[in-house]
Short mmCIF file of C-alpha atoms and ligand atoms in Angstrom, two decimals:
data_model
loop_
_atom_site.label_atom_id
_atom_site.label_comp_id
_atom_site.label_asym_id
_atom_site.label_seq_id
_atom_site.Cartn_x
_atom_site.Cartn_y
_atom_site.Cartn_z
CA MET A 548 -14.31 -24.14 16.47
CA LYS A 549 -17.36 -22.51 18.69
CA ASP A 550 -19.97 -20.36 16.68
CA LEU A 551 -19.82 -16.51 17.18
CA LEU A 552 -22.54 -14.37 17.41
CA VAL A 553 -22.17 -10.81 16.93
CA VAL A 554 -24.73 -8.14 18.67
CA GLY A 555 -23.88 -4.32 17.56
CA SER A 556 -24.78 -2.52 14.08
CA ILE A 557 -23.89 -4.17 11.65
CA HIS A 558 -23.03 -2.46 8.48
CA THR A 559 -22.94 -4.96 6.26
CA GLN A 560 -22.70 -3.38 2.69
CA ASP A 561 -25.48 -5.25 1.11
CA PRO A 562 -27.25 -3.07 -0.32
CA ALA A 563 -30.53 -5.96 0.13
CA ARG A 564 -29.99 -5.53 3.99
CA PRO A 565 -27.58 -3.17 5.16
CA LEU A 566 -28.36 -2.91 8.73
CA ALA A 567 -28.90 -5.88 11.71
CA GLU A 568 -29.33 -6.69 15.17
CA ALA A 569 -26.74 -9.55 15.10
CA VAL A 570 -24.68 -12.13 12.34
CA LEU A 571 -24.12 -15.76 13.41
CA VAL A 572 -20.16 -17.04 12.84
CA SER A 573 -20.42 -21.09 12.41
CA GLY A 574 -17.98 -22.79 10.89
CA GLY A 575 -15.77 -20.15 9.58
CA LYS A 576 -19.12 -18.77 8.10
CA ILE A 577 -21.26 -16.02 8.00
CA ALA A 578 -24.40 -18.50 9.53
CA CYS A 579 -27.34 -15.62 9.88
CA VAL A 580 -27.42 -11.54 9.62
CA GLY A 581 -30.47 -10.68 10.98
CA ALA A 582 -32.25 -9.79 13.87
CA GLU A 583 -30.68 -11.09 17.60
CA ALA A 584 -33.45 -13.43 19.56
CA GLU A 585 -33.59 -15.34 15.46
CA CYS A 586 -29.67 -15.46 14.65
CA ALA A 587 -29.73 -16.63 18.85
CA ARG A 588 -31.32 -18.78 18.34
CA ARG A 589 -30.06 -20.06 15.26
CA ALA A 590 -26.61 -20.04 17.45
CA GLY A 591 -25.03 -23.53 18.44
CA GLU A 592 -24.15 -24.59 22.35
CA GLY A 593 -21.78 -22.96 23.93
CA ALA A 594 -21.19 -19.83 21.10
CA LEU A 595 -19.62 -16.72 22.16
CA ARG A 596 -20.83 -14.38 22.15
CA ILE A 597 -19.43 -10.69 21.66
CA ARG A 598 -21.13 -7.12 22.01
CA ALA A 599 -19.75 -4.88 19.39
CA GLY A 600 -20.16 -1.09 18.82
CA SER A 601 -20.30 -1.40 15.17
CA VAL A 602 -19.29 -3.86 13.06
CA VAL A 603 -18.31 -4.00 9.16
CA PRO A 604 -17.23 -6.41 6.43
CA GLY A 605 -13.25 -7.99 7.64
CA LEU A 606 -11.38 -4.05 6.64
CA VAL A 607 -9.13 -5.51 3.63
CA ASP A 608 -5.99 -3.23 2.81
CA ALA A 609 -5.41 -3.19 -0.77
CA HIS A 610 -1.93 -1.76 -0.78
CA GLY A 611 0.62 -2.61 1.65
CA HIS A 612 4.35 -3.32 1.79
CA VAL A 613 4.05 -6.11 5.40
CA GLN A 614 7.54 -7.20 5.15
CA GLY A 615 8.68 -3.54 4.84
CA LEU A 616 6.50 -2.68 7.56
CA GLY A 617 7.85 -5.70 10.40
CA ARG A 618 11.55 -4.15 8.93
CA ALA A 619 10.76 -0.96 9.24
CA ARG A 620 9.78 -1.97 13.13
CA ARG A 621 13.64 -2.87 13.59
CA GLU A 622 15.28 0.41 11.81
CA VAL A 623 16.08 3.93 12.06
CA SER A 624 12.90 5.75 11.48
CA CYS A 625 13.16 9.74 9.91
CA THR A 626 9.51 9.91 10.29
CA GLY A 627 9.11 13.44 11.46
CA ALA A 628 12.36 14.32 11.69
CA SER A 629 12.35 17.75 11.49
CA SER A 630 15.91 18.87 9.80
CA ALA A 631 18.52 15.70 8.27
CA GLU A 632 21.06 17.04 10.40
CA ALA A 633 17.90 15.18 13.18
CA CYS A 634 17.74 11.99 11.64
CA ALA A 635 21.38 11.81 11.19
CA ARG A 636 21.85 11.91 14.73
CA ARG A 637 18.81 8.97 15.27
CA THR A 638 20.83 7.37 12.44
CA ALA A 639 24.39 7.45 14.98
CA GLU A 640 22.54 6.50 18.07
CA ARG A 641 21.63 3.27 16.18
CA ALA A 642 24.81 2.25 15.13
CA ARG A 643 26.40 2.72 18.63
CA SER A 644 24.51 -1.12 18.97
CA VAL A 645 26.05 -2.16 15.71
CA PRO A 646 28.89 -4.08 14.99
CA PRO A 647 31.46 -0.77 12.80
CA GLY A 648 31.39 -2.61 9.11
CA SER A 649 27.25 -4.39 9.10
CA TRP A 650 24.66 -2.15 7.23
CA ILE A 651 22.16 0.70 9.21
CA ARG A 652 19.20 1.26 6.98
CA GLY A 653 16.10 3.11 7.93
CA GLY A 654 13.66 5.25 6.49
CA GLY A 655 10.42 8.27 6.77
CA TRP A 656 13.33 10.84 5.83
CA ASP A 657 11.15 13.44 3.90
CA GLN A 658 13.15 16.66 3.51
CA ASN A 659 10.03 19.69 2.45
CA ARG A 660 9.60 19.21 6.01
CA TRP A 661 13.12 20.46 6.86
CA PRO A 662 14.52 23.82 6.49
CA GLY A 663 14.69 24.76 3.19
CA ALA A 664 13.16 21.76 1.65
CA ALA A 665 16.44 20.43 -0.14
CA PHE A 666 17.66 17.05 -0.36
CA PRO A 667 20.52 16.08 2.51
CA ASP A 668 24.04 16.35 1.30
CA GLU A 669 25.50 13.13 2.43
CA ALA A 670 28.27 14.59 4.21
CA THR A 671 26.08 15.47 6.61
CA LEU A 672 25.42 11.21 6.90
CA THR A 673 29.60 10.88 6.76
CA ARG A 674 30.07 12.66 9.45
CA ALA A 675 27.61 11.42 12.29
CA VAL A 676 27.95 7.64 11.40
CA PRO A 677 31.64 7.44 9.72
CA ASP A 678 31.90 3.39 9.91
CA HIS A 679 29.06 1.73 8.50
CA PRO A 680 27.36 2.16 5.18
CA ALA A 681 24.43 3.67 6.20
CA VAL A 682 21.21 3.75 3.71
CA LEU A 683 17.25 5.83 4.53
CA SER A 684 14.94 6.08 2.78
CA ARG A 685 12.69 8.84 1.51
CA VAL A 686 9.78 8.04 3.00
CA ASP A 687 8.08 7.48 -0.48
CA GLY A 688 10.87 4.37 -0.97
CA HIS A 689 12.13 6.94 -3.95
CA ALA A 690 15.13 7.78 -3.41
CA ALA A 691 17.73 7.09 -1.00
CA TRP A 692 20.41 8.99 1.00
CA VAL A 693 23.60 7.29 1.82
CA ASN A 694 26.81 8.19 3.64
CA ALA A 695 30.27 7.86 2.29
CA ARG A 696 31.15 4.43 3.40
CA ALA A 697 27.86 3.58 1.41
CA LEU A 698 28.80 5.70 -1.87
CA ALA A 699 31.93 3.00 -1.73
CA ALA A 700 30.30 -0.10 -1.66
CA ALA A 701 28.42 0.65 -4.58
CA GLY A 702 31.48 1.66 -6.07
CA ILE A 703 29.87 5.51 -6.53
CA ARG A 704 32.45 7.76 -7.77
CA PRO A 705 31.86 11.05 -10.07
CA GLY A 706 32.58 9.43 -13.51
CA THR A 707 29.33 7.11 -12.60
CA PRO A 708 26.71 6.77 -14.95
CA ASP A 709 23.06 7.60 -13.91
CA PRO A 710 21.28 3.85 -14.20
CA PRO A 711 17.95 4.11 -16.82
CA GLY A 712 15.21 4.80 -15.35
CA GLY A 713 17.33 6.59 -12.18
CA LYS A 714 19.10 9.33 -10.73
CA ILE A 715 22.55 9.80 -9.03
CA LEU A 716 22.22 13.78 -7.69
CA ARG A 717 25.62 15.73 -8.14
CA GLY A 718 27.09 18.71 -6.79
CA ALA A 719 30.22 20.63 -8.12
CA GLY A 720 32.33 18.71 -9.90
CA GLY A 721 29.70 15.85 -10.44
CA ARG A 722 30.04 14.93 -6.72
CA PRO A 723 27.67 12.40 -6.30
CA THR A 724 25.58 13.91 -3.81
CA GLY A 725 24.74 11.17 -1.76
CA VAL A 726 20.58 10.80 -2.74
CA LEU A 727 19.95 8.33 -5.56
CA VAL A 728 15.84 8.59 -6.84
CA ASP A 729 14.28 5.55 -8.49
CA ALA A 730 16.11 3.09 -9.81
CA ALA A 731 20.04 4.84 -9.19
CA GLN A 732 19.17 3.32 -5.26
CA GLU A 733 19.49 -0.53 -7.12
CA LEU A 734 24.04 0.30 -6.95
CA VAL A 735 23.54 0.82 -2.80
CA PHE A 736 20.82 -1.82 -2.43
CA ALA A 737 22.49 -4.26 -4.40
CA LYS A 738 25.61 -4.39 -1.89
CA ILE A 739 23.29 -4.98 1.43
CA PRO A 740 23.53 -8.51 2.36
CA ALA A 741 19.26 -10.37 2.16
CA ALA A 742 17.70 -11.38 4.66
CA THR A 743 17.08 -14.74 5.29
CA PRO A 744 14.44 -16.92 5.06
CA ALA A 745 14.12 -16.46 9.58
CA GLU A 746 14.73 -12.97 9.26
CA THR A 747 11.89 -12.68 6.96
CA GLU A 748 9.32 -15.02 8.92
CA GLU A 749 10.05 -12.37 11.84
CA GLU A 750 9.96 -9.42 9.46
CA ILE A 751 6.25 -10.33 8.24
CA LEU A 752 4.91 -11.79 10.98
CA ALA A 753 5.71 -8.74 12.59
CA GLY A 754 4.22 -6.51 9.52
CA LEU A 755 0.80 -9.03 9.69
CA ARG A 756 0.56 -8.88 13.97
CA GLU A 757 0.58 -4.62 14.03
CA LEU A 758 -1.79 -5.18 10.91
CA VAL A 759 -5.37 -7.14 12.74
CA SER A 760 -4.03 -4.98 15.55
CA LEU A 761 -5.34 -1.97 12.99
CA GLY A 762 -7.87 -3.72 12.21
CA LEU A 763 -7.57 -5.80 8.80
CA THR A 764 -8.62 -9.06 8.54
CA GLU A 765 -6.84 -9.16 4.62
CA VAL A 766 -3.76 -7.37 3.26
CA HIS A 767 -2.76 -7.15 -0.58
CA ASP A 768 0.50 -7.94 -0.62
CA ALA A 769 2.29 -4.78 -3.29
CA SER A 770 4.87 -6.58 -4.19
CA VAL A 771 6.91 -9.53 -2.97
CA PRO A 772 10.00 -11.54 -4.07
CA PRO A 773 10.04 -15.54 -4.67
CA GLY A 774 12.36 -15.80 -1.01
CA ALA A 775 9.22 -13.64 1.33
CA LEU A 776 6.84 -16.34 -1.13
CA ASP A 777 8.65 -19.58 0.06
CA VAL A 778 7.78 -18.30 3.59
CA TYR A 779 4.12 -16.94 2.91
CA ARG A 780 3.41 -20.25 1.17
CA ARG A 781 5.18 -22.02 4.79
CA LEU A 782 3.24 -19.98 7.40
CA ALA A 783 -0.24 -19.72 4.71
CA GLU A 784 -0.05 -23.92 5.10
CA ALA A 785 0.71 -23.90 9.16
CA ASP A 786 -2.39 -21.88 9.67
CA ARG A 787 0.30 -19.05 10.72
CA LEU A 788 -0.71 -16.62 8.81
CA PRO A 789 -2.97 -14.01 11.63
CA ILE A 790 -4.95 -12.21 8.61
CA ARG A 791 -5.17 -12.89 4.89
CA VAL A 792 -2.31 -12.32 2.64
CA TYR A 793 -3.79 -11.73 -1.35
CA ALA A 794 0.08 -11.37 -2.71
CA MET A 795 1.28 -9.59 -5.92
CA ILE A 796 4.63 -11.43 -7.24
CA ASP A 797 7.00 -8.74 -7.58
CA GLY A 798 7.40 -8.01 -11.69
CA GLU A 799 10.14 -6.00 -10.60
CA VAL A 800 12.44 -8.37 -12.19
CA PRO A 801 13.68 -9.88 -16.69
CA LEU A 802 10.76 -11.35 -18.86
CA PRO A 803 12.37 -14.33 -18.88
CA ALA A 804 12.50 -14.69 -15.28
CA LEU A 805 9.27 -13.55 -14.35
CA GLU A 806 8.05 -16.02 -16.16
CA ALA A 807 9.89 -18.76 -14.60
CA GLU A 808 7.76 -17.30 -11.06
CA LEU A 809 4.78 -17.32 -12.44
CA ALA A 810 5.29 -20.59 -13.99
CA ARG A 811 6.05 -21.35 -10.36
CA TRP A 812 3.44 -20.68 -8.59
CA LYS A 813 0.34 -21.21 -11.56
CA GLY A 814 -1.99 -23.73 -10.78
CA LYS A 815 -0.62 -23.61 -7.00
CA GLY A 816 -0.91 -19.99 -6.04
CA GLU A 817 -4.06 -21.32 -3.11
CA ALA A 818 -3.55 -21.87 0.73
CA GLY A 819 -5.03 -21.28 3.53
CA ARG A 820 -5.24 -17.80 3.98
CA LEU A 821 -2.97 -16.60 0.78
CA THR A 822 -3.69 -16.11 -1.98
CA VAL A 823 -1.64 -15.86 -5.04
CA ARG A 824 -2.34 -14.43 -8.44
CA ALA A 825 -1.32 -10.98 -9.02
CA VAL A 826 2.09 -9.35 -10.36
CA LYS A 827 3.10 -5.69 -9.24
CA LEU A 828 4.70 -4.32 -12.39
CA PHE A 829 5.74 -0.25 -12.21
CA ALA A 830 5.72 2.07 -14.57
CA ASP A 831 7.04 5.46 -13.05
CA GLY A 832 8.49 6.45 -9.54
CA ALA A 833 6.92 9.13 -7.00
CA LEU A 834 5.31 13.03 -7.11
CA GLY A 835 7.96 13.69 -3.66
CA SER A 836 10.87 13.16 -4.96
CA ARG A 837 9.59 14.24 -8.99
CA GLY A 838 10.17 10.94 -9.95
CA ALA A 839 6.35 10.56 -11.16
CA ALA A 840 6.13 10.60 -15.04
CA LEU A 841 4.19 13.79 -15.87
CA PHE A 842 2.90 14.96 -19.27
CA GLU A 843 3.93 18.70 -18.43
CA ASP A 844 7.38 20.37 -16.62
CA TYR A 845 7.05 19.93 -12.88
CA ALA A 846 5.94 22.83 -11.78
CA ASP A 847 8.39 23.15 -9.07
CA ASP A 848 11.10 21.88 -11.57
CA PRO A 849 10.37 23.04 -15.11
CA GLY A 850 12.33 20.88 -17.49
CA ASN A 851 11.74 18.04 -15.12
CA LEU A 852 8.94 15.05 -16.57
CA GLY A 853 9.61 13.02 -14.31
CA LEU A 854 10.53 9.26 -15.02
CA LEU A 855 8.63 6.41 -17.13
CA LEU A 856 10.56 2.99 -15.45
CA SER A 857 10.41 1.09 -18.51
CA THR A 858 10.30 1.91 -22.38
CA PRO A 859 6.57 1.19 -23.48
CA ASP A 860 7.39 -1.55 -25.05
CA ALA A 861 9.18 -3.56 -22.51
CA LEU A 862 5.82 -2.10 -20.29
CA ARG A 863 3.20 -3.75 -22.78
CA ALA A 864 5.40 -7.47 -23.27
CA LYS A 865 5.09 -7.87 -19.14
CA VAL A 866 1.22 -7.21 -19.23
CA ARG A 867 0.90 -9.79 -22.38
CA ALA A 868 2.91 -12.16 -20.48
CA VAL A 869 1.29 -11.61 -16.97
CA VAL A 870 -2.46 -11.79 -17.92
CA ALA A 871 -1.27 -14.89 -20.94
CA ALA A 872 -0.41 -16.64 -18.18
CA GLY A 873 -3.81 -16.41 -15.74
CA PHE A 874 -2.32 -13.62 -13.78
CA GLN A 875 -3.52 -9.98 -12.85
CA PRO A 876 -1.52 -7.53 -13.74
CA ALA A 877 -1.57 -4.59 -11.23
CA VAL A 878 1.01 -1.91 -12.18
CA HIS A 879 2.38 1.44 -10.45
CA ALA A 880 1.59 4.80 -12.50
CA ILE A 881 1.46 7.75 -10.67
CA GLY A 882 2.11 10.80 -13.03
CA ASP A 883 -0.84 10.80 -15.16
CA ARG A 884 1.82 9.89 -18.25
CA ALA A 885 1.99 7.01 -16.45
CA VAL A 886 -1.65 6.38 -16.25
CA SER A 887 -1.34 7.08 -19.75
CA GLU A 888 1.14 4.97 -20.72
CA VAL A 889 -0.47 1.87 -18.67
CA LEU A 890 -3.47 2.29 -20.07
CA SER A 891 -2.44 2.20 -23.85
CA ALA A 892 -0.28 -1.71 -22.65
CA LEU A 893 -3.82 -2.74 -20.92
CA GLU A 894 -5.58 -1.93 -23.86
CA ALA A 895 -2.59 -3.56 -26.84
CA ALA A 896 -3.18 -6.61 -24.43
CA GLY A 897 -6.91 -6.86 -25.62
CA ASP A 898 -9.92 -7.16 -23.51
CA LEU A 899 -8.80 -7.50 -19.85
CA ARG A 900 -11.89 -7.28 -18.20
CA ALA A 901 -11.80 -10.99 -16.59
CA ALA A 902 -7.69 -10.25 -16.16
CA ARG A 903 -9.06 -7.28 -14.18
CA PRO A 904 -5.65 -5.07 -13.89
CA ARG A 905 -5.92 -2.90 -11.57
CA ILE A 906 -3.84 0.36 -11.24
CA GLU A 907 -1.62 1.36 -7.81
CA HIS A 908 -1.58 4.42 -6.58
CA LEU A 909 -4.10 6.19 -10.09
CA GLN A 910 -2.54 9.65 -8.00
CA ILE A 911 -3.01 11.72 -11.49
CA VAL A 912 -5.62 11.34 -14.89
CA ARG A 913 -6.39 13.45 -16.93
CA PRO A 914 -9.52 14.13 -16.74
CA ARG A 915 -10.17 13.54 -20.74
CA GLU A 916 -8.59 10.25 -20.21
CA VAL A 917 -11.39 9.67 -17.47
CA ALA A 918 -13.76 7.81 -19.28
CA ARG A 919 -10.82 5.95 -20.94
CA LEU A 920 -9.72 4.42 -18.24
CA ALA A 921 -13.53 2.97 -16.90
CA ALA A 922 -13.22 1.74 -20.90
CA SER A 923 -10.10 -0.48 -19.76
CA GLY A 924 -11.93 -2.38 -17.21
CA ALA A 925 -9.16 -1.86 -14.81
CA ILE A 926 -9.48 -0.82 -11.10
CA ALA A 927 -8.68 2.33 -9.52
CA SER A 928 -5.88 0.80 -6.47
CA MET A 929 -5.94 4.27 -4.59
CA GLN A 930 -5.32 5.39 -1.16
CA PRO A 931 -6.56 8.65 0.26
CA VAL A 932 -3.99 8.68 2.88
CA HIS A 933 -1.53 9.86 0.03
CA ALA A 934 -3.66 13.26 -0.63
CA THR A 935 -3.91 14.49 3.32
CA SER A 936 0.02 13.31 3.55
CA ASP A 937 0.49 15.19 -0.45
CA GLY A 938 -1.21 18.02 0.05
CA PRO A 939 0.71 20.69 1.11
CA TRP A 940 3.47 20.00 -1.51
CA VAL A 941 0.95 18.49 -4.51
CA ALA A 942 0.18 22.59 -5.04
CA ALA A 943 3.63 23.56 -5.16
CA ARG A 944 4.68 20.55 -7.84
CA LEU A 945 1.40 20.33 -10.78
CA GLY A 946 0.50 23.86 -10.26
CA ALA A 947 -1.95 25.19 -8.42
CA GLY A 948 -5.80 24.92 -9.94
CA THR A 949 -4.29 23.30 -13.25
CA GLU A 950 -5.73 20.21 -14.80
CA ARG A 951 -3.91 17.48 -13.63
CA TYR A 952 -4.44 19.06 -10.24
CA ARG A 953 -7.90 18.88 -10.51
CA GLY A 954 -7.84 15.09 -11.21
CA ALA A 955 -4.84 14.66 -8.59
CA TYR A 956 -5.93 12.23 -5.86
CA ALA A 957 -10.09 11.54 -7.93
CA TRP A 958 -11.88 9.46 -5.99
CA ARG A 959 -15.62 10.52 -6.57
CA THR A 960 -14.56 10.93 -10.95
CA VAL A 961 -13.25 7.38 -10.86
CA LEU A 962 -16.27 6.38 -8.52
CA ARG A 963 -18.57 8.99 -11.31
CA ALA A 964 -17.50 7.07 -14.63
CA GLY A 965 -18.06 3.32 -12.92
CA VAL A 966 -14.92 2.52 -12.25
CA PRO A 967 -13.65 -0.34 -10.15
CA LEU A 968 -12.48 1.63 -6.19
CA ALA A 969 -10.07 -0.50 -3.72
CA PHE A 970 -8.52 1.24 -1.24
CA GLY A 971 -5.45 0.68 0.98
CA SER A 972 -3.04 2.79 2.64
CA ASP A 973 0.43 2.09 0.62
CA PHE A 974 2.42 1.09 4.37
CA PRO A 975 4.94 1.63 5.78
CA VAL A 976 5.21 4.78 3.49
CA GLU A 977 1.99 5.90 5.48
CA GLU A 978 0.14 4.76 8.49
CA ALA A 979 -1.56 1.33 7.78
CA ASP A 980 -4.65 2.69 9.61
CA PRO A 981 -7.54 2.12 8.35
CA ARG A 982 -9.31 4.24 10.44
CA ALA A 983 -7.67 6.69 9.37
CA GLY A 984 -7.69 6.25 5.52
CA ILE A 985 -11.89 6.32 6.02
CA ALA A 986 -11.44 9.34 8.01
CA ASP A 987 -9.34 10.97 5.08
CA ALA A 988 -11.40 10.05 2.06
CA GLU A 989 -14.13 11.89 3.99
CA GLU A 990 -11.63 14.67 4.69
CA ARG A 991 -8.91 15.47 2.09
CA THR A 992 -7.53 17.79 4.90
CA PRO A 993 -4.28 17.46 5.50
CA ARG A 994 -2.71 17.78 8.69
CA GLY A 995 -3.84 21.45 10.08
CA GLY A 996 -4.45 22.66 6.52
CA THR A 997 -8.06 23.49 4.08
CA PRO A 998 -9.82 20.65 2.42
CA PHE A 999 -7.67 19.13 -1.16
CA THR A 1000 -10.31 19.59 -4.21
CA PRO A 1001 -13.00 19.20 -1.39
CA GLU A 1002 -15.32 18.31 -4.82
CA GLU A 1003 -13.90 15.09 -4.23
CA ARG A 1004 -14.20 13.75 -1.11
CA ILE A 1005 -16.22 11.25 -0.77
CA SER A 1006 -18.88 9.49 2.04
CA ARG A 1007 -18.00 7.60 4.84
CA THR A 1008 -20.38 4.47 3.49
CA GLU A 1009 -17.96 4.58 0.11
CA ALA A 1010 -14.95 4.66 1.57
CA ILE A 1011 -15.69 2.19 3.31
CA ALA A 1012 -16.93 0.07 1.09
CA ALA A 1013 -13.94 0.78 -0.74
CA PHE A 1014 -11.98 -1.11 2.09
CA THR A 1015 -14.24 -4.13 1.90
CA ARG A 1016 -16.17 -4.85 -1.08
CA GLY A 1017 -14.27 -2.76 -3.21
CA ALA A 1018 -10.68 -4.73 -2.04
CA ALA A 1019 -12.83 -8.20 -2.23
CA PHE A 1020 -13.40 -6.83 -6.16
CA ALA A 1021 -9.46 -6.15 -6.75
CA ALA A 1022 -8.58 -9.76 -5.67
CA PHE A 1023 -11.61 -12.04 -7.32
CA ALA A 1024 -12.86 -12.72 -4.12
CA GLU A 1025 -17.06 -10.79 -4.37
CA GLY A 1026 -18.59 -13.96 -4.03
CA ARG A 1027 -16.90 -14.51 -0.67
CA ARG A 1028 -15.86 -11.53 1.50
CA GLY A 1029 -16.56 -7.75 1.51
CA VAL A 1030 -20.36 -8.33 2.24
CA VAL A 1031 -22.20 -9.57 5.68
CA ARG A 1032 -24.13 -11.82 3.90
CA GLU A 1033 -25.23 -15.47 4.91
CA GLY A 1034 -22.82 -18.18 3.25
CA MET A 1035 -19.97 -15.18 2.73
CA ASP A 1036 -16.33 -15.94 4.91
CA ALA A 1037 -16.69 -15.26 8.23
CA ASP A 1038 -14.22 -11.56 7.81
CA LEU A 1039 -15.89 -9.24 11.06
CA THR A 1040 -13.64 -5.84 11.99
CA ALA A 1041 -15.74 -4.89 15.11
CA PHE A 1042 -15.38 -1.22 17.15
CA GLY A 1043 -15.93 -0.02 20.15
CA GLY A 1044 -18.72 3.30 20.03
CA GLU A 1045 -20.77 4.22 16.08
CA LEU A 1046 -18.64 3.80 13.68
CA LEU A 1047 -21.16 5.44 11.14
CA ARG A 1048 -21.93 8.17 13.49
CA ALA A 1049 -18.98 9.33 14.62
CA SER A 1050 -16.67 12.43 14.02
CA PRO A 1051 -13.65 12.22 11.43
CA ALA A 1052 -12.06 12.88 14.96
CA GLU A 1053 -13.57 10.26 17.13
CA LEU A 1054 -14.02 7.50 13.76
CA ARG A 1055 -9.64 8.71 14.61
CA ALA A 1056 -9.92 7.09 17.68
CA LEU A 1057 -12.40 4.25 18.03
CA PRO A 1058 -11.00 1.50 19.26
CA VAL A 1059 -11.16 -2.25 17.34
CA THR A 1060 -12.35 -4.53 19.55
CA HIS A 1061 -12.40 -7.61 17.78
CA VAL A 1062 -10.57 -9.07 14.25
CA ILE A 1063 -12.17 -12.17 13.14
CA VAL A 1064 -11.23 -13.65 10.13
CA GLY A 1065 -12.79 -17.27 8.71
CA GLY A 1066 -14.42 -17.05 12.03
CA ARG A 1067 -11.56 -17.59 14.56
CA VAL A 1068 -11.23 -14.39 16.38
CA GLU A 1069 -7.36 -12.84 15.97
CA TRP A 1070 -7.86 -9.65 18.11
CA GLY A 1071 -9.94 -8.94 21.01
CA ALA A 1072 -11.46 -10.90 23.42
CA GLY A 1073 -11.93 -14.74 22.55
CA GLY A 1074 -9.08 -14.84 20.56
CA ARG A 1075 -5.98 -18.05 20.62
ZN1 ZN B 1105 3.60 0.61 -1.93
#
């Protein structure tokens, strides 16, 4: 591998030297950070020279779903559909090219964008797609809209009871309306044939290729089932991963199965660009589908507190098992009651600072529990894009001006309390673009709206830190990545303009010119 000399405004995220003119990459590591002449003098013969507008440490998405992203590109997309009928029409179009009886999958719908904001009905989808079982995930993945064939395949009838942690929405006479919330989705998902290893590999690589094109050098894959972990390991051993992957083992299995999976990976979690050392657990659902667990009723659904997906005892037992096996617990918690339950589970497990537990999303924290959060040693793994995409309806769910509304997406509060902050996007639920994430953190403004609790905005430099240093800390990699410093892994993201001086609108469109992972150009001129 030839040396690389990258010249531009190097924003290092290193407090000792925040700005430099050049960085020299040699043998996959950073060999010089400083003046251009100095780094050029130390470059080896035939070094490749890259002139960039600005450069930051490689951007990391600390929470996304890689296979889901790759699959979403092959599925029906109802993103932007203006009505249930429009979404059903798109599904019918796809069904035309698929043999009758085969499953049609899709997602991206959001009833909040539709006339009346009501959940859709199976009849609309059944009329459009009568001959294929069809299942369309809600934009947040916490509800599914299915047609009559899919209900029949899953055996869901008027008398079918709600499974624990889930809800079958019903109409007159108990008729299932075709919307399955949280754990009830599994009744249908369990009937869909699993992806083959070849399909899994294709979906993972498609997802990773899209991520590198957006400027990402690493992703934390938030919940990977055993088969996909094996695919990751094969790809890593063959050096076919375009970016680094920090994989979280899927913890939503019975405890004995989880313990077996942990035993399988213990001491074997590092292979090339792959690290397997975290476990994804769930405390609740999501706010959009009113599945996030709140202390008080949803402001727009009296009597509904959302759902805790497991009992406090079961969550504690899993956290304890994960920590005992030497892994990092990463627990999805969105509502204030779920966040509180996770804190109780962490406290019950003793001093977890060394295990670096993560709370994924952490969307609503009661102000009175911020100090408890800081004392727990937990990392806040948050997604700035949620504040802008949820912004249009979050006041309706929580009640504008309430204490819990002020505790929503509270990045400034989290930073002020000294809680380590890592940023991601939760793709494919949201766009994976880190430029949009940085701009959203700074603006907190839903498209065409007004800023949402603007006192929780953070600066561009703080947002970049959460996508670099913060994400590195969340993956136990702060000694190797997250800042541009001599001796560190040469992971760099280069832009065609000045990242810190661009307006937020310019930042969203700033071209990514080079993505360098371990000293190799994975995106842009000079790549493999
Ligand atoms: Zn997620």
